């Protein structure tokens, strides 16, 4: 019986993780310099875009589209969509930055920050596309960026590798970011605002009755006293079995946010890598749609129990690795653990 069970698990894992040849979908990387973006096309349809417009203070992946064609990332502030929340304009797509780098706030920077206060914020500037590779079932995008202070001092050089995989009902993004200090010392002082994050669509949020401000289809913001949760069905589940809003401030090697959009069962999963500092990560995951793994911020998330102040000397490099899984089904814990185990070996 044990042998039979093992064979079943191995067969499931092989098909699920390796995307059997017949289930692999073509991935095409299309660089569009004039539009300041790189499109990732899966089987002829947009999956995501690496974008670096002037009005977003860091490169991001936006939008992110499910295998059935539903948008999983919030539309605001990039486009107007009725029912979108209009809080936190710096929450755009999928991104990586931090709230205290040598005293500068990279996390909260956006067009909403007045010029009189800009000297307290840092920005990440795309520099180049270093490499692209399209293929059957997998593709690669390598980029370089600079983390800069308001006086234009380059503090960190970032090299990020996005490894994309695609099967019939699943998409995977493996992000590896190398940060190299360009000045004498770069300090990542323990901070709640970080680090690898996704801002999800309204349908992926957890149901909430809290008053908020929503946008209509004409871009007009309206205060709402009671939310309509008819199509809002999101729920978190961590590797430790914690669910709902209780996941905030807990540690786990992975977190799933599952919901339903227009009949599609969707799983959006972030997996931490064991080589990251502070593994397993604390989760800065909110009911209103912020879904973040805070690798370096521990004090606020642990209520003062833990603290991590990370730093790099000039020429030193820190590497951060994360996996994002997008699936057109609610994955079981065994399936997610298999994905996490496989990623841990990379």
Rosetta silent file (secondary structure, phi, psi, omega in degrees, C-alpha in Angstrom):
SEQUENCE: XXXXXXXXXXXXXXXXXXXXXXXXXXXXXXXXXXXXXXXXXXXXXXXXXXXXXXXXXXXXXXXXXXXXXXXXXXXXXXXXXXXXXXXXXXXXXXXXXXXXXXXXXXXXXXXXXXXXXXXXXXXXXXXXXXXXXXXXXXXXXXXXXXXXXXXXXXXXXXXXXXXXXXXXXXXXXXXXXXXXXXXXXXXXXXXXXXXXXXXXXXXXXXXXXXXXXXXXXXXXXXXXXXXXXXXXXXXXXXXXXXXXXXXXXXXXXXXXXXXXXXXXXXXXXXXXXXXXXXXXXXXXXXXXXXXXXXXXXXXXXXXXXXXXXXXXXXXXXXXXXXXXXXXXXXXXXXXXXXXXXXXXXX
SCORE:     score description
SCORE:     0.000 S_00000001
   1 L     0.000  -40.916  178.980    0.000    0.000    0.000 S_00000001
   2 H   -62.619  -39.689 -179.153    2.858    2.388    0.849 S_00000001
   3 H   -63.612  -44.718  179.930    4.454    1.625   -2.522 S_00000001
   4 H   -61.679  -44.649  179.918    1.212    2.333   -4.397 S_00000001
   5 H   -61.336  -40.307 -179.778    0.706    5.618   -2.528 S_00000001
   6 H   -64.690  -41.899  179.003    4.283    6.667   -3.343 S_00000001
   7 H   -61.458  -42.702  179.778    3.802    5.914   -7.040 S_00000001
   8 H   -61.404  -46.489 -179.464    0.598    7.974   -7.099 S_00000001
   9 H   -62.809  -43.535 -179.614    2.301   10.944   -5.415 S_00000001
  10 H   -64.271  -39.572  179.107    5.306   10.754   -7.749 S_00000001
  11 H   -65.074  -43.411  179.133    3.072   10.582  -10.812 S_00000001
  12 H   -62.366  -45.936 -176.590    1.043   13.559   -9.619 S_00000001
  13 H   -65.535  -42.104 -178.861    4.176   15.573   -8.810 S_00000001
  14 H   -61.257  -45.768 -179.540    5.884   14.741  -12.103 S_00000001
  15 H   -67.654  -39.180 -174.346    2.892   15.823  -14.148 S_00000001
  16 H   -74.493  -44.765 -173.436    2.240   18.883  -12.005 S_00000001
  17 H   -83.756  -35.901 -172.682    5.794   20.169  -11.621 S_00000001
  18 H   -97.526   -0.777  178.127    7.385   19.278  -14.917 S_00000001
  19 L    49.699   80.150 -179.873    4.420   20.156  -17.143 S_00000001
  20 L   -38.944  144.494 -170.173    4.274   17.022  -19.282 S_00000001
  21 H   -47.008  -40.148 -177.386    5.417   17.784  -22.831 S_00000001
  22 H   -71.806  -19.162 -178.485    1.876   17.859  -24.209 S_00000001
  23 H   -95.566   -8.368  179.906    0.813   20.359  -21.518 S_00000001
  24 L   -69.060  139.608  179.100    3.656   22.836  -22.030 S_00000001
  25 L  -114.974  145.514 -177.466    2.596   26.125  -23.577 S_00000001
  26 E   -67.874  140.295  176.824    4.775   28.390  -25.681 S_00000001
  27 E  -122.507  126.573  179.986    6.103   31.524  -23.966 S_00000001
  28 E  -118.378  129.089  176.932    7.258   34.490  -26.025 S_00000001
  29 E   -99.003  119.623 -177.133    9.190   37.434  -24.595 S_00000001
  30 E  -117.739  110.577  179.597    8.521   40.637  -26.571 S_00000001
  31 E   -84.145  126.863 -179.575   10.689   43.692  -25.799 S_00000001
  32 E  -127.810   79.726 -174.411    8.942   46.996  -26.524 S_00000001
  33 H   -57.613  -41.259 -176.574   11.447   49.729  -25.679 S_00000001
  34 H   -65.494  -23.452  178.708    9.304   52.571  -27.016 S_00000001
  35 H  -101.118    3.503 -179.765    6.482   51.557  -24.648 S_00000001
  36 L    53.829   52.115  178.480    8.878   50.952  -21.723 S_00000001
  37 E  -159.706  163.755  173.028    7.766   47.381  -21.246 S_00000001
  38 E  -130.523  118.798 -179.445    8.444   43.736  -22.003 S_00000001
  39 E   -87.638  141.806  174.648    5.422   41.530  -22.685 S_00000001
  40 E  -112.832  109.430 -173.749    5.286   37.884  -21.639 S_00000001
  41 E  -105.919  123.592  178.850    2.952   36.067  -24.026 S_00000001
  42 E  -112.396  118.919  178.662    1.717   32.554  -23.222 S_00000001
  43 L    51.218   40.256  175.974    0.098   30.601  -26.049 S_00000001
  44 L    87.132   -4.324 -177.797   -0.696   33.854  -27.871 S_00000001
  45 E  -119.366  146.532  179.434   -2.236   35.630  -24.856 S_00000001
  46 E   -65.198  127.157  171.609   -0.746   38.191  -22.483 S_00000001
  47 E   -96.984  -52.162  176.599    0.312   36.700  -19.152 S_00000001
  48 E  -158.854  171.125  174.932    2.154   39.698  -17.724 S_00000001
  49 E  -133.880  136.789  168.344    4.326   42.660  -18.648 S_00000001
  50 E   -85.925  115.555 -174.597    7.514   43.957  -17.086 S_00000001
  51 E  -123.082  151.060  178.699    6.871   47.711  -17.131 S_00000001
  52 L  -145.579   56.093  179.666    8.905   50.752  -16.129 S_00000001
  53 L   -68.864  161.145 -177.979    6.854   53.885  -16.914 S_00000001
  54 L   -66.591  -24.180 -175.862    7.945   57.275  -15.603 S_00000001
  55 L   -91.947    5.338  173.480    4.920   57.542  -13.293 S_00000001
  56 L  -119.120  130.141 -167.388    5.708   54.337  -11.340 S_00000001
  57 L   -86.554   21.126  174.792    8.731   54.631   -9.054 S_00000001
  58 L  -167.797  155.751  171.950   10.052   51.110   -9.684 S_00000001
  59 L   -68.829  143.316 -179.319    9.823   48.419  -12.367 S_00000001
  60 E  -141.805  163.460  166.768    6.884   46.070  -11.797 S_00000001
  61 E   -95.922  115.617 -179.622    5.068   43.143  -13.364 S_00000001
  62 E  -159.725  137.008   -8.991    1.638   44.449  -14.362 S_00000001
  63 E   -77.538  175.439  170.334   -0.938   43.237  -15.188 S_00000001
  64 E  -120.237  124.091 -172.462   -0.900   39.560  -14.204 S_00000001
  65 E  -113.220  135.358  179.764   -3.499   37.475  -16.051 S_00000001
  66 L   -72.354  165.025  177.574   -4.800   34.046  -15.023 S_00000001
  67 L   -56.128  -27.412  178.884   -4.806   31.067  -17.432 S_00000001
  68 L   -92.511    4.145  173.962   -8.528   31.731  -18.096 S_00000001
  69 L    94.307   14.052  178.719   -7.911   35.413  -18.872 S_00000001
  70 L   -95.176  138.801  179.528   -8.920   37.107  -15.611 S_00000001
  71 E   -76.207  127.055 -177.408   -6.854   39.985  -14.212 S_00000001
  72 L  -100.302  -17.385  178.586   -5.410   39.104  -10.807 S_00000001
  73 E   -98.559  150.503  177.948   -3.662   42.407  -10.076 S_00000001
  74 L   -61.280  143.093  179.094   -5.429   45.640   -9.150 S_00000001
  75 L   -78.003  -43.724  178.928   -6.033   47.984  -12.086 S_00000001
  76 L   -64.108  140.034    3.396   -5.635   51.244  -10.107 S_00000001
  77 L   -95.898   13.116 -173.919   -3.670   53.471  -10.555 S_00000001
  78 L   -75.619  -42.110  176.518   -2.715   52.297  -14.055 S_00000001
  79 L  -140.432  158.966  178.777   -6.231   52.214  -15.532 S_00000001
  80 L   -84.003  128.659  176.195   -9.713   53.045  -14.273 S_00000001
  81 L  -138.156  126.732 -179.910  -11.847   50.073  -13.287 S_00000001
  82 L   -58.591  133.240  177.668  -15.204   50.340  -11.558 S_00000001
  83 L    92.661   -6.767  178.871  -15.097   48.971   -8.019 S_00000001
  84 L   -71.416  142.629  169.357  -11.335   49.294   -7.525 S_00000001
  85 E   -70.037  150.919 -178.685   -9.998   50.568   -4.226 S_00000001
  86 L  -117.913   21.838  176.263   -8.035   53.817   -4.553 S_00000001
  87 L   -82.931  166.975  170.702   -5.761   53.492   -1.505 S_00000001
  88 L    42.112   71.960 -178.206   -1.974   53.090   -1.568 S_00000001
  89 L   -64.787  -12.406  177.539   -1.148   54.234   -5.120 S_00000001
  90 L   -81.100   -6.950  176.646    2.343   52.768   -4.724 S_00000001
  91 L   -84.844   97.653 -177.708    0.834   49.250   -4.750 S_00000001
  92 L  -130.027  117.230  172.942    1.208   48.317   -8.431 S_00000001
  93 L    59.604 -133.971  175.925    1.335   44.754   -9.774 S_00000001
  94 E  -115.091  129.279 -176.536    4.185   42.599   -8.462 S_00000001
  95 E  -149.952  170.354  174.918    7.261   44.379   -7.158 S_00000001
  96 E  -137.192  119.588  170.332   10.258   44.266   -4.825 S_00000001
  97 E  -164.425 -167.748 -170.509   11.484   47.191   -2.699 S_00000001
  98 E  -151.271  156.703 -171.813   11.732   48.282    0.925 S_00000001
  99 L   -87.717  -10.982  179.644   10.590   50.947    3.368 S_00000001
 100 L  -150.597   95.728  177.489   13.928   51.951    4.936 S_00000001
 101 E  -119.977  104.536 -172.305   17.129   51.879    2.901 S_00000001
 102 L    52.715   38.979  177.426   19.651   54.266    4.486 S_00000001
 103 L    83.960   -5.108 -179.753   16.663   56.158    5.847 S_00000001
 104 E   -96.547  141.535 -178.726   14.949   56.471    2.464 S_00000001
 105 E   -96.864  103.123  175.279   11.480   55.050    1.828 S_00000001
 106 L   -83.873  -30.834 -173.827   11.415   53.139   -1.467 S_00000001
 107 L   -63.611  -50.008 -171.206    8.172   51.296   -0.632 S_00000001
 108 L   -88.457    3.166 -176.822    5.751   54.222   -0.333 S_00000001
 109 L   -71.387  134.981  177.660    7.071   56.343   -3.199 S_00000001
 110 L  -163.185  178.553  176.364    4.530   57.283   -5.882 S_00000001
 111 L   -62.672  -20.370 -177.219    3.186   60.209   -7.887 S_00000001
 112 L   -73.885  -14.216 -179.527    1.034   61.051   -4.856 S_00000001
 113 L   -76.406  122.544  179.934    4.091   62.215   -2.861 S_00000001
 114 L   -66.859  152.119 -177.870    4.339   66.036   -3.051 S_00000001
 115 H   -56.199  -32.579 -178.216    7.594   67.554   -4.318 S_00000001
 116 H   -66.643  -16.487 -178.264    8.182   69.110   -0.897 S_00000001
 117 H  -114.801    0.962 -174.636    8.512   65.633    0.638 S_00000001
 118 H   -63.260  -20.854 -177.296   10.312   63.776   -2.162 S_00000001
 119 H   -70.832   -4.525  176.785   13.680   64.055   -0.426 S_00000001
 120 H  -100.246    5.709 -172.764   12.614   61.265    1.931 S_00000001
 121 E  -125.917  144.871  175.336   11.936   58.729   -0.821 S_00000001
 122 L  -106.036  160.892 -179.845   14.029   56.533   -3.089 S_00000001
 123 E  -133.284  153.227  177.240   13.279   55.300   -6.608 S_00000001
 124 E  -112.204  123.451 -175.931   14.307   52.304   -8.712 S_00000001
 125 E  -111.187  122.677  174.402   15.200   53.070  -12.325 S_00000001
 126 E   -61.379  136.688  179.004   15.222   50.436  -15.052 S_00000001
 127 E  -111.870  -43.943 -174.626   18.531   50.453  -16.929 S_00000001
 128 E  -164.619  155.597  166.433   18.531   47.611  -19.423 S_00000001
 129 E   -96.144  114.291 -174.321   17.169   44.308  -20.639 S_00000001
 130 E   -85.115  -33.564 -175.618   20.207   42.058  -20.419 S_00000001
 131 E  -160.746  143.120  169.805   18.779   38.850  -21.853 S_00000001
 132 E  -135.284  149.301  175.107   15.577   37.302  -23.154 S_00000001
 133 E  -150.859  117.879  176.751   14.813   33.749  -24.154 S_00000001
 134 L   -91.372  163.870  179.444   11.478   32.443  -25.400 S_00000001
 135 E   179.860 -178.724  178.463   10.577   28.768  -25.480 S_00000001
 136 E   -88.203  109.939  177.994    8.189   25.865  -25.059 S_00000001
 137 L    85.324  -17.483  179.531    7.014   25.753  -21.468 S_00000001
 138 E  -152.845  155.824 -179.687    9.675   28.132  -20.181 S_00000001
 139 E  -156.052  167.714 -174.058   11.234   31.525  -20.886 S_00000001
 140 E  -138.949  140.796  172.833   13.723   33.958  -19.375 S_00000001
 141 E  -138.107  125.292  178.703   13.992   37.704  -18.831 S_00000001
 142 E  -120.464  128.623 -177.567   17.037   39.344  -17.210 S_00000001
 143 E  -129.229  161.231  171.769   17.017   43.047  -16.329 S_00000001
 144 E  -127.277  143.013  179.842   19.221   45.601  -14.572 S_00000001
 145 E  -142.790  166.675  175.852   18.088   48.571  -12.486 S_00000001
 146 E  -124.200  131.904  172.196   19.535   51.163  -10.102 S_00000001
 147 E   -88.783  118.028 -172.955   18.205   52.064   -6.646 S_00000001
 148 E  -121.106  146.675  172.339   18.744   55.819   -6.374 S_00000001
 149 L   -80.258  165.447 -179.398   18.536   58.486   -3.688 S_00000001
 150 L   -58.632  -26.112  178.956   16.715   61.777   -4.409 S_00000001
 151 L   -85.912   10.893  176.877   20.074   63.449   -5.199 S_00000001
 152 L    79.006    9.287  174.169   20.594   60.839   -7.967 S_00000001
 153 L   -67.878  128.069  176.230   23.200   58.862   -6.025 S_00000001
 154 E   -82.307  116.743 -176.128   23.142   55.226   -7.133 S_00000001
 155 E   -95.212  -41.006 -176.557   22.969   53.136   -3.950 S_00000001
 156 E  -136.765  140.632  167.008   22.329   49.641   -5.269 S_00000001
 157 E   -99.528  130.176  179.434   22.633   47.886   -8.595 S_00000001
 158 E  -110.623  128.112  169.086   19.859   45.350   -9.121 S_00000001
 159 E  -116.743  118.675 -178.022   20.082   42.380  -11.445 S_00000001
 160 E  -120.263  131.563  175.657   16.819   40.456  -11.647 S_00000001
 161 E  -110.493  121.676  174.017   16.180   37.200  -13.440 S_00000001
 162 E  -104.133  115.448  175.095   12.570   36.236  -14.156 S_00000001
 163 E  -103.983  115.952 -176.882   12.210   32.557  -15.063 S_00000001
 164 E  -102.480  140.709  173.181    8.727   31.882  -16.454 S_00000001
 165 E  -130.544  149.192 -179.848    7.030   28.485  -16.772 S_00000001
 166 E  -147.493  130.556  171.947    3.635   27.713  -18.290 S_00000001
 167 E  -125.539 -171.985 -173.095    1.403   24.674  -18.471 S_00000001
 168 L   -56.041  -46.956 -176.251   -2.257   24.194  -19.349 S_00000001
 169 L  -125.994   22.992 -176.072   -3.704   25.598  -16.103 S_00000001
 170 E  -146.715  144.281  174.012   -0.644   26.917  -14.318 S_00000001
 171 E  -130.521  143.703  177.754    1.898   29.726  -14.591 S_00000001
 172 E  -132.379  136.521  171.941    5.068   30.126  -12.502 S_00000001
 173 E  -120.913  117.187  172.748    7.351   33.122  -12.033 S_00000001
 174 E  -103.403  113.870 -179.384   10.677   32.492  -10.298 S_00000001
 175 E  -104.328  126.109  173.377   12.255   35.824   -9.403 S_00000001
 176 E  -120.798  116.360 -178.091   15.927   36.035   -8.407 S_00000001
 177 E  -116.541  124.358  175.964   17.125   39.522   -7.470 S_00000001
 178 E  -106.448  122.202  178.712   20.769   40.340   -6.764 S_00000001
 179 E  -110.917  120.711 -179.030   21.389   43.662   -4.990 S_00000001
 180 E  -114.140  127.429 -178.348   24.975   44.981   -5.010 S_00000001
 181 E   -72.042  131.186 -179.696   26.001   47.939   -2.846 S_00000001
 182 L  -106.191   -7.619  178.211   27.528   50.807   -4.822 S_00000001
 183 L  -121.067  175.326 -171.605   28.268   53.062   -1.833 S_00000001
 184 L   -52.821  -44.346  178.012   30.209   52.502    1.403 S_00000001
 185 E  -151.855  137.952  174.675   27.268   50.941    3.257 S_00000001
 186 E  -119.673  119.011 -177.658   23.637   50.243    2.501 S_00000001
 187 E  -107.026  126.436  172.644   21.464   49.610    5.560 S_00000001
 188 E  -101.480   88.330 -176.678   18.075   47.896    5.370 S_00000001
 189 L   -74.300  133.411 -176.728   16.732   48.956    8.751 S_00000001
 190 L   -43.418  124.734 -172.756   13.970   46.694   10.072 S_00000001
 191 L  -151.257  142.664 -179.104   10.721   48.063    8.653 S_00000001
 192 L   -66.391  -28.302 -171.315    7.123   46.908    8.258 S_00000001
 193 L   -89.000   96.793  179.071    6.931   48.064    4.629 S_00000001
 194 E   176.851  176.546   -7.281    8.425   45.352    2.427 S_00000001
 195 E  -131.048  -47.939  173.836    9.503   43.461    0.524 S_00000001
 196 E  -107.370  120.620 -165.661    8.224   41.186   -2.268 S_00000001
 197 E  -142.298  157.357  173.508    4.600   42.051   -2.909 S_00000001
 198 E  -132.196  136.113  169.222    1.493   41.746   -5.044 S_00000001
 199 E  -107.110  116.584 -168.388   -1.529   44.068   -4.996 S_00000001
 200 E   -94.428  163.700  177.825   -4.452   41.944   -6.079 S_00000001
 201 L   -66.177  159.461 -178.113   -7.728   42.622   -7.864 S_00000001
 202 H   -53.402  -39.317 -177.076  -10.890   43.312   -5.848 S_00000001
 203 H   -67.252  -18.364  179.642  -12.174   39.784   -6.494 S_00000001
 204 H   -91.458   -8.387 -179.550   -9.083   38.335   -4.800 S_00000001
 205 L   -69.461  167.026  170.552   -9.554   40.350   -1.595 S_00000001
 206 L   -84.624  141.203  178.121  -11.053   38.986    1.604 S_00000001
 207 L   -55.210  138.288 -177.682  -14.678   40.065    2.189 S_00000001
 208 L  -148.539  143.546  176.774  -14.817   43.213    4.342 S_00000001
 209 L  -103.050    5.425 -177.668  -17.480   45.570    5.702 S_00000001
 210 L   -69.144  139.457  175.694  -15.030   48.385    6.443 S_00000001
 211 L   -60.316  148.220  179.731  -15.804   51.774    4.825 S_00000001
 212 E  -157.058 -176.836  174.879  -13.485   52.649    1.934 S_00000001
 213 E  -116.530  125.767 -179.823  -13.121   54.696   -1.247 S_00000001
 214 E  -116.461  163.769  179.360  -13.845   53.019   -4.557 S_00000001
 215 E  -108.859  143.526  172.220  -13.536   54.156   -8.169 S_00000001
 216 L   -95.042  179.071 -174.253  -16.259   54.149  -10.816 S_00000001
 217 L   -67.194  -13.274  178.680  -15.719   53.441  -14.504 S_00000001
 218 L   -97.413    4.226  179.591  -15.153   57.161  -15.191 S_00000001
 219 L    84.826   11.682  179.883  -12.333   57.425  -12.685 S_00000001
 220 L   -88.756  128.130  179.393  -14.431   59.211  -10.067 S_00000001
 221 E   -85.600  134.547 -176.992  -13.625   58.274   -6.477 S_00000001
 222 E  -132.027  131.751  176.247  -16.606   57.629   -4.205 S_00000001
 223 E   -75.791  134.381 -177.505  -16.694   56.975   -0.476 S_00000001
 224 E  -123.447  123.835 -178.751  -18.546   53.768    0.373 S_00000001
 225 L   -78.439  -34.398 -179.467  -19.832   53.085    3.885 S_00000001
 226 L  -134.010  124.887 -175.768  -20.602   49.407    3.293 S_00000001
 227 L   -75.787  145.639  171.491  -18.768   47.241    0.787 S_00000001
 228 L   -91.920  111.456 -176.765  -20.515   44.998   -1.744 S_00000001
 229 L  -101.599   20.565 -176.057  -18.805   41.623   -1.354 S_00000001
 230 L   -53.086  -43.496 -176.363  -20.888   39.757   -3.927 S_00000001
 231 L  -108.526   15.908 -177.092  -17.859   38.875   -6.066 S_00000001
 232 L  -105.111  108.593 -171.008  -15.228   39.053   -3.323 S_00000001
 233 L  -133.429   20.470 -175.970  -14.286   35.534   -2.236 S_00000001
 234 L   -72.322  152.750  173.667  -10.580   35.593   -1.375 S_00000001
 235 E  -156.114  139.830  176.905   -9.012   33.760    1.551 S_00000001
 236 E   -88.082  151.772  168.941   -5.457   33.227    2.727 S_00000001
 237 E  -147.971  128.545 -178.287   -3.952   29.922    3.810 S_00000001
 238 E  -101.088  168.138  177.204   -0.389   29.522    5.045 S_00000001
 239 L   -62.861  -18.505  179.100    1.944   26.547    5.140 S_00000001
 240 L   -93.482    4.833  177.062    1.312   26.520    8.905 S_00000001
 241 L    85.153    7.438  178.450   -2.446   26.109    8.422 S_00000001
 242 L   -82.755  142.908 -176.075   -3.373   29.679    9.418 S_00000001
 243 E  -129.516  169.719  174.541   -6.184   31.265    7.396 S_00000001
 244 H    61.395 -155.252 -178.611   -7.921   34.581    6.772 S_00000001
 245 H   -66.626  -12.539 -179.995   -6.687   37.861    8.213 S_00000001
 246 H   -68.972   -9.992 -178.581   -4.880   35.972   10.992 S_00000001
 247 H   -71.732  -21.894 -177.371   -1.966   35.303    8.613 S_00000001
 248 L   -61.062  132.236  177.575   -0.639   38.862    9.070 S_00000001
 249 L    78.687   11.504  176.300    2.510   38.884   11.183 S_00000001
 250 L  -105.886  166.183  179.220    3.002   35.104   11.022 S_00000001
 251 E  -111.795  142.046  176.101    5.872   33.140    9.497 S_00000001
 252 L  -168.340  156.891 -178.282    5.579   30.433    6.856 S_00000001
 253 L   -81.489  -17.539  173.612    7.465   29.210    3.827 S_00000001
 254 E  -149.145  159.074  176.059    4.465   29.777    1.554 S_00000001
 255 E  -139.867  134.223  176.667    1.155   31.573    1.466 S_00000001
 256 E  -110.147  137.578  169.163   -1.825   30.936   -0.802 S_00000001
 257 E  -118.015  112.068 -175.240   -4.509   33.459   -1.685 S_00000001
 258 E  -114.575  145.847  178.340   -7.409   31.613   -3.311 S_00000001
 259 E  -159.146 -170.284  175.692  -10.623   32.977   -4.804 S_00000001
 260 E  -133.496  130.689  178.015  -13.088   32.666   -7.667 S_00000001
 261 E  -129.550  115.188  177.855  -13.330   35.101  -10.594 S_00000001
 262 L    51.824   42.525  177.234  -16.086   34.692  -13.193 S_00000001
 263 L    87.114   -9.930  178.535  -16.325   30.982  -12.451 S_00000001
 264 E   -88.980  123.824  173.112  -12.558   30.386  -12.504 S_00000001
 265 E   -78.317  122.720 -172.448  -11.117   28.908   -9.321 S_00000001
 266 E  -121.878  134.996  169.628   -7.843   30.775   -8.810 S_00000001
 267 E  -117.863  128.352  174.940   -4.832   30.146   -6.589 S_00000001
 268 E  -120.333  118.146 -170.766   -2.156   32.836   -6.230 S_00000001
 269 E  -127.260  135.221  169.450    0.802   31.584   -4.187 S_00000001
 270 E  -110.388  130.868  179.089    4.057   33.161   -2.992 S_00000001
 271 E  -117.556  125.772  176.499    6.825   30.754   -1.971 S_00000001
 272 E   -80.557  154.667  179.861    9.831   31.897    0.048 S_00000001
 273 L  -106.701  137.643 -175.903   13.273   30.410   -0.661 S_00000001
 274 L   -62.706  -15.828  178.266   15.336   28.866    2.175 S_00000001
 275 L   -84.842   -7.838  179.145   18.431   30.831    1.119 S_00000001
 276 L   -71.255  145.418  172.367   16.693   34.169    1.806 S_00000001
 277 L   -58.303  143.828  175.088   17.638   36.088    4.973 S_00000001
 278 L    74.160   13.031  179.833   15.060   35.652    7.717 S_00000001
 279 L   -64.751  140.094   -7.559   13.607   32.437    6.247 S_00000001
 280 L   -75.917  147.034 -172.869   10.803   31.561    6.693 S_00000001
 281 L   -64.379  153.544  163.768    9.483   35.017    5.933 S_00000001
 282 E   -80.847  151.216 -176.627    7.026   37.063    7.924 S_00000001
 283 E  -110.336  122.135  175.056    3.852   37.864    5.977 S_00000001
 284 E  -101.364   69.569 -172.356    2.616   41.418    5.477 S_00000001
 285 E  -115.246  120.996 -173.040   -0.671   40.163    4.006 S_00000001
 286 L  -112.961  156.108 -179.804   -3.813   42.280    4.365 S_00000001
 287 L   -68.486  -24.202 -176.334   -7.518   41.646    3.739 S_00000001
 288 L   -82.570    0.725  171.955   -7.750   44.664    1.395 S_00000001
 289 L   119.755   -2.635  172.361   -5.459   43.101   -1.214 S_00000001
 290 E   -83.439  124.695 -175.890   -1.832   43.690   -0.233 S_00000001
 291 E  -127.548   99.264 -170.792   -0.101   40.300   -0.358 S_00000001
 292 E  -135.440  141.527  169.952    3.545   40.614    0.695 S_00000001
 293 E   -99.355  114.070 -178.570    6.437   38.522    1.985 S_00000001
 294 E   -99.369   91.443 -174.861    8.524   40.780    4.222 S_00000001
 295 L   -65.014  -39.248 -172.714   11.894   39.082    4.228 S_00000001
 296 L  -103.372  -16.915 -177.878   13.782   41.783    6.154 S_00000001
 297 L   -95.015  116.025 -176.045   11.067   43.384    8.299 S_00000001
 298 L  -125.578  -30.529 -170.441   10.450   41.501   11.532 S_00000001
 299 L   -61.802  -54.296 -178.134   10.037   43.886   14.474 S_00000001
 300 L   -66.932  -34.955 -176.405    6.563   45.278   13.701 S_00000001
 301 L   -76.392  -22.339  179.709    5.327   41.954   12.363 S_00000001
 302 L  -105.097    8.873 -177.470    6.446   40.019   15.447 S_00000001
 303 L    57.926   39.775  175.409    5.284   42.657   17.951 S_00000001
 304 L    86.326   -2.311 -177.092    8.897   43.289   18.902 S_00000001
 305 L   -70.086  -40.148 -179.547    9.877   39.647   19.435 S_00000001
 306 L  -120.304  158.841  175.909   12.294   39.551   16.475 S_00000001
 307 L  -152.582  138.517  179.694   14.354   42.187   14.701 S_00000001
 308 L  -136.550  110.740  174.976   16.514   42.041   11.570 S_00000001
 309 L  -110.700  107.867 -170.884   18.737   44.943   10.514 S_00000001
 310 E  -102.109  145.999  179.393   20.475   43.899    7.319 S_00000001
 311 E  -148.949  157.688  177.622   23.362   45.723    5.657 S_00000001
 312 E  -130.041  134.584  170.753   25.771   45.525    2.735 S_00000001
 313 E   -85.133  159.807 -178.513   29.276   46.980    2.420 S_00000001
 314 L   -52.230  128.727  179.540   30.393   48.436   -0.909 S_00000001
 315 L    91.267  -15.152  177.908   30.766   45.626   -3.453 S_00000001
 316 L   -78.360  151.246 -177.907   28.796   43.081   -1.421 S_00000001
 317 E  -126.190  135.239  172.569   25.774   41.368   -2.979 S_00000001
 318 E  -113.600  140.381 -178.984   22.587   40.022   -1.408 S_00000001
 319 E  -116.820  133.530  179.619   20.339   37.619   -3.308 S_00000001
 320 E  -124.395  132.194 -175.804   16.575   37.318   -2.809 S_00000001
 321 E  -128.157  134.382  178.492   14.504   34.536   -4.378 S_00000001
 322 E  -144.129  146.797  174.095   10.732   34.139   -4.623 S_00000001
 323 E  -115.575  133.415  172.609    8.332   31.935   -6.564 S_00000001
 324 E  -114.027  129.513  178.306    4.863   33.063   -7.640 S_00000001
 325 E  -115.660  130.324  174.934    2.376   30.412   -8.737 S_00000001
 326 E  -119.953  118.302 -176.288   -0.811   31.250  -10.643 S_00000001
 327 E  -131.452  145.206  177.229   -3.194   28.323  -11.082 S_00000001
 328 L   -90.626   48.321  175.183   -6.711   27.886  -12.445 S_00000001
 329 L  -170.843  160.388  174.194   -7.681   25.675   -9.527 S_00000001
 330 L   -85.224  109.810 -174.847   -7.443   25.655   -5.758 S_00000001
 331 L   -74.959  147.274  176.880   -4.264   23.688   -5.142 S_00000001
 332 L   -77.509  163.071  177.098   -4.008   21.185   -2.314 S_00000001
 333 H   -61.516  -36.827  178.425   -1.428   21.576    0.452 S_00000001
 334 H   -62.309  -41.566  179.912    0.420   18.541   -0.949 S_00000001
 335 H   -66.911  -42.217  179.506    0.646   20.188   -4.371 S_00000001
 336 H   -66.987  -42.041  177.893    1.873   23.495   -2.931 S_00000001
 337 H   -62.061  -35.683  177.249    4.399   21.737   -0.720 S_00000001
 338 H   -65.159  -41.361  176.595    5.669   19.845   -3.781 S_00000001
 339 H   -64.326  -40.380  179.178    6.143   23.152   -5.612 S_00000001
 340 H   -67.912  -41.336  178.892    7.930   24.609   -2.593 S_00000001
 341 H   -62.822  -43.015  179.865   10.160   21.553   -2.211 S_00000001
 342 H   -65.459  -39.554  179.756   11.104   21.664   -5.876 S_00000001
 343 H   -67.630  -36.347 -178.187   11.857   25.401   -5.686 S_00000001
 344 H   -61.547  -22.222 -178.843   14.020   24.963   -2.577 S_00000001
 345 L   -84.450   -7.693 -177.207   16.422   22.843   -4.644 S_00000001
 346 L   -82.809    0.000    0.000   17.069   25.676   -7.131 S_00000001
